[in-house]
Amino acid sequence: MPNSNAKFRCNHRGGQEAGRRELVSRSLQSAQHCLEDQDFGTAYAHYLLVLNLAPELKTSVKETFQFTLFKWAEELDSLARIQDLFNCYEQALELYPNDEVICNSMGEHLFRMGFRDEAAGYFHKAVKLNPDFADAKENFYRVANWLVERWHFIMLNDTKRNLTYLKAIENAVRSGCKSVLDIGTGTGILSMFAKKAGASFVYACELSKTMYELARDVVAANNMEREIKLLHLKSLDIEIPKHIPERVSLVVTETVDAGLFGEGIVESLIHAWEHLLLQPK
């Protein structure tokens, strides 16, 4: 009797495998016919089925899948079916999470729709995945020109100003401020000043996705990625201990310019004082 059960299970598994192979084969044929008829939506659905049933085919059908995805996305874009378009790219990136071509294409759609910060994130990921991907690099630099404010370059080249910040941070750290929060870190320069001054714990928050990614690159280039915790958050959204373990002893920021009276800056500083900064005894 045990042998009969084992034989039944073996036959059952064999039947399931044969059925899977048959369904995959038919779906591939149907996808090809749909492509010939320029029915890209149905072809895309068939490829999704194939890739979910037979992930071992990912490499062999990758280029055809990309072509189908891009053609279907163009149709969805022309029909203003934006959510469907995004859903397709999310599905594609679940199947190919490290595909720079799909990331770059997603970024291009986002950029055309006006989501420049989000687009920059996808372009940046594509360049990270393939530093030689010329289209992604061009796209990233183009969107960065829209997003990186000109005053960042002015400040970074203001030696006197930066040395003043450095000296002030060094004095604060030497006087006992060992945990630091950098609000609106930008390129991360103040966070790195704090770490070099000897701060034990340095946290930095940045709302802009583009500047957050840039800060990550700058911090990594200076071998401080393990010493500075970067948060893609508004300072108003930082919670203890969810994001940082406890109140900090020093808050630094470069947002004190004409933007001081703009949206959220004063509120951020008040929030930091009331909720994130150690209070004097």
CSV table of N, CA and C in Angstrom, one decimal, residues 31 34-45 47 62-79 81 84-85 88-89 92 101-102 105-106 108-109 112:
chain,number,residue,atom,x,y,z
A,31,ALA,N,1.3,34.6,-27.0
A,31,ALA,CA,2.0,35.9,-26.9
A,31,ALA,C,2.6,36.3,-28.2
A,34,CYS,N,-0.1,37.4,-30.6
A,34,CYS,CA,-0.6,38.7,-30.2
A,34,CYS,C,0.4,39.8,-30.6
A,35,LEU,N,1.7,39.6,-30.5
A,35,LEU,CA,2.7,40.5,-31.0
A,35,LEU,C,2.6,40.8,-32.5
A,36,GLU,N,2.4,39.7,-33.2
A,36,GLU,CA,2.3,39.8,-34.7
A,36,GLU,C,1.0,40.7,-35.0
A,37,ASP,N,0.0,40.5,-34.2
A,37,ASP,CA,-1.3,41.3,-34.4
A,37,ASP,C,-1.2,42.7,-33.7
A,38,GLN,N,-0.1,43.0,-33.1
A,38,GLN,CA,0.1,44.2,-32.3
A,38,GLN,C,-0.9,44.4,-31.2
A,39,ASP,N,-1.3,43.3,-30.6
A,39,ASP,CA,-2.2,43.3,-29.5
A,39,ASP,C,-1.3,43.2,-28.2
A,40,PHE,N,-0.7,44.3,-27.9
A,40,PHE,CA,0.4,44.3,-26.9
A,40,PHE,C,-0.1,44.0,-25.5
A,41,GLY,N,-1.3,44.4,-25.2
A,41,GLY,CA,-1.9,44.2,-23.8
A,41,GLY,C,-2.1,42.7,-23.6
A,42,THR,N,-2.6,42.0,-24.5
A,42,THR,CA,-2.8,40.6,-24.3
A,42,THR,C,-1.5,39.8,-24.3
A,43,ALA,N,-0.6,40.3,-25.2
A,43,ALA,CA,0.7,39.6,-25.2
A,43,ALA,C,1.4,39.8,-23.9
A,44,TYR,N,1.3,41.0,-23.3
A,44,TYR,CA,1.9,41.3,-22.0
A,44,TYR,C,1.3,40.3,-20.9
A,45,ALA,N,0.0,40.2,-20.9
A,45,ALA,CA,-0.7,39.3,-20.0
A,45,ALA,C,-0.1,37.8,-20.1
A,47,TYR,N,2.8,36.9,-21.3
A,47,TYR,CA,4.2,36.8,-20.7
A,47,TYR,C,4.2,36.9,-19.2
A,62,LYS,N,13.5,37.7,-21.8
A,62,LYS,CA,13.7,39.1,-21.3
A,62,LYS,C,13.5,40.2,-22.3
A,63,GLU,N,14.2,40.1,-23.4
A,63,GLU,CA,14.2,41.2,-24.4
A,63,GLU,C,12.8,41.3,-25.0
A,64,THR,N,12.1,40.2,-25.3
A,64,THR,CA,10.8,40.2,-25.9
A,64,THR,C,9.8,40.8,-24.9
A,65,PHE,N,10.0,40.4,-23.6
A,65,PHE,CA,9.1,40.9,-22.6
A,65,PHE,C,9.3,42.4,-22.4
A,66,GLN,N,10.5,42.9,-22.5
A,66,GLN,CA,10.7,44.3,-22.4
A,66,GLN,C,10.0,45.1,-23.5
A,67,PHE,N,10.2,44.6,-24.7
A,67,PHE,CA,9.6,45.2,-25.9
A,67,PHE,C,8.1,45.2,-25.7
A,68,THR,N,7.5,44.1,-25.3
A,68,THR,CA,6.0,44.1,-25.1
A,68,THR,C,5.6,45.1,-24.0
A,69,LEU,N,6.3,45.1,-22.9
A,69,LEU,CA,6.0,46.0,-21.8
A,69,LEU,C,6.0,47.5,-22.3
A,70,PHE,N,7.1,47.9,-23.1
A,70,PHE,CA,7.2,49.2,-23.5
A,70,PHE,C,6.1,49.6,-24.5
A,71,LYS,N,5.8,48.7,-25.4
A,71,LYS,CA,4.7,49.0,-26.4
A,71,LYS,C,3.4,49.1,-25.7
A,72,TRP,N,3.1,48.2,-24.7
A,72,TRP,CA,1.8,48.3,-24.0
A,72,TRP,C,1.8,49.6,-23.1
A,73,ALA,N,2.9,49.9,-22.6
A,73,ALA,CA,3.0,51.2,-21.7
A,73,ALA,C,2.7,52.4,-22.6
A,74,GLU,N,3.2,52.4,-23.8
A,74,GLU,CA,2.9,53.5,-24.7
A,74,GLU,C,1.4,53.7,-25.0
A,75,GLU,N,0.7,52.5,-25.2
A,75,GLU,CA,-0.7,52.5,-25.4
A,75,GLU,C,-1.5,53.0,-24.2
A,76,LEU,N,-1.1,52.5,-23.0
A,76,LEU,CA,-1.7,52.9,-21.8
A,76,LEU,C,-1.5,54.4,-21.6
A,77,ASP,N,-0.3,54.9,-21.9
A,77,ASP,CA,-0.1,56.4,-21.7
A,77,ASP,C,-1.0,57.2,-22.7
A,78,SER,N,-1.1,56.7,-23.9
A,78,SER,CA,-1.9,57.5,-24.9
A,78,SER,C,-3.4,57.4,-24.5
A,79,LEU,N,-3.8,56.4,-23.7
A,79,LEU,CA,-5.2,56.3,-23.3
A,79,LEU,C,-5.4,56.9,-21.9
A,81,ARG,N,-4.4,55.9,-19.2
A,81,ARG,CA,-4.6,54.9,-18.1
A,81,ARG,C,-3.3,54.8,-17.3
A,84,ASP,N,-2.9,52.0,-14.6
A,84,ASP,CA,-2.6,50.7,-15.2
A,84,ASP,C,-1.1,50.7,-15.7
A,85,LEU,N,-0.7,51.8,-16.2
A,85,LEU,CA,0.7,51.9,-16.7
A,85,LEU,C,1.7,51.6,-15.5
A,88,CYS,N,1.7,48.0,-14.4
A,88,CYS,CA,2.5,47.1,-15.3
A,88,CYS,C,4.0,47.2,-15.0
A,89,TYR,N,4.5,48.4,-14.7
A,89,TYR,CA,5.9,48.6,-14.4
A,89,TYR,C,6.2,47.9,-13.1
A,92,ALA,N,6.5,44.3,-13.7
A,92,ALA,CA,7.7,44.0,-14.4
A,92,ALA,C,8.9,44.1,-13.5
A,101,VAL,N,17.1,48.7,-17.8
A,101,VAL,CA,16.3,49.2,-18.9
A,101,VAL,C,14.9,49.5,-18.5
A,102,ILE,N,14.3,48.6,-17.7
A,102,ILE,CA,13.0,48.8,-17.2
A,102,ILE,C,12.9,50.0,-16.2
A,105,SER,N,13.1,53.2,-18.3
A,105,SER,CA,11.8,53.5,-18.9
A,105,SER,C,10.7,54.0,-18.0
A,106,MET,N,10.7,53.4,-16.8
A,106,MET,CA,9.7,53.8,-15.8
A,106,MET,C,10.0,55.3,-15.4
A,108,GLU,N,11.4,57.5,-17.3
A,108,GLU,CA,11.0,58.4,-18.5
A,108,GLU,C,9.5,58.7,-18.4
A,109,HIS,N,8.7,57.7,-18.1
A,109,HIS,CA,7.3,57.9,-18.0
A,109,HIS,C,7.0,58.9,-16.9
A,112,ARG,N,7.9,62.5,-17.8
A,112,ARG,CA,7.0,63.2,-18.7
A,112,ARG,C,5.7,63.6,-18.0
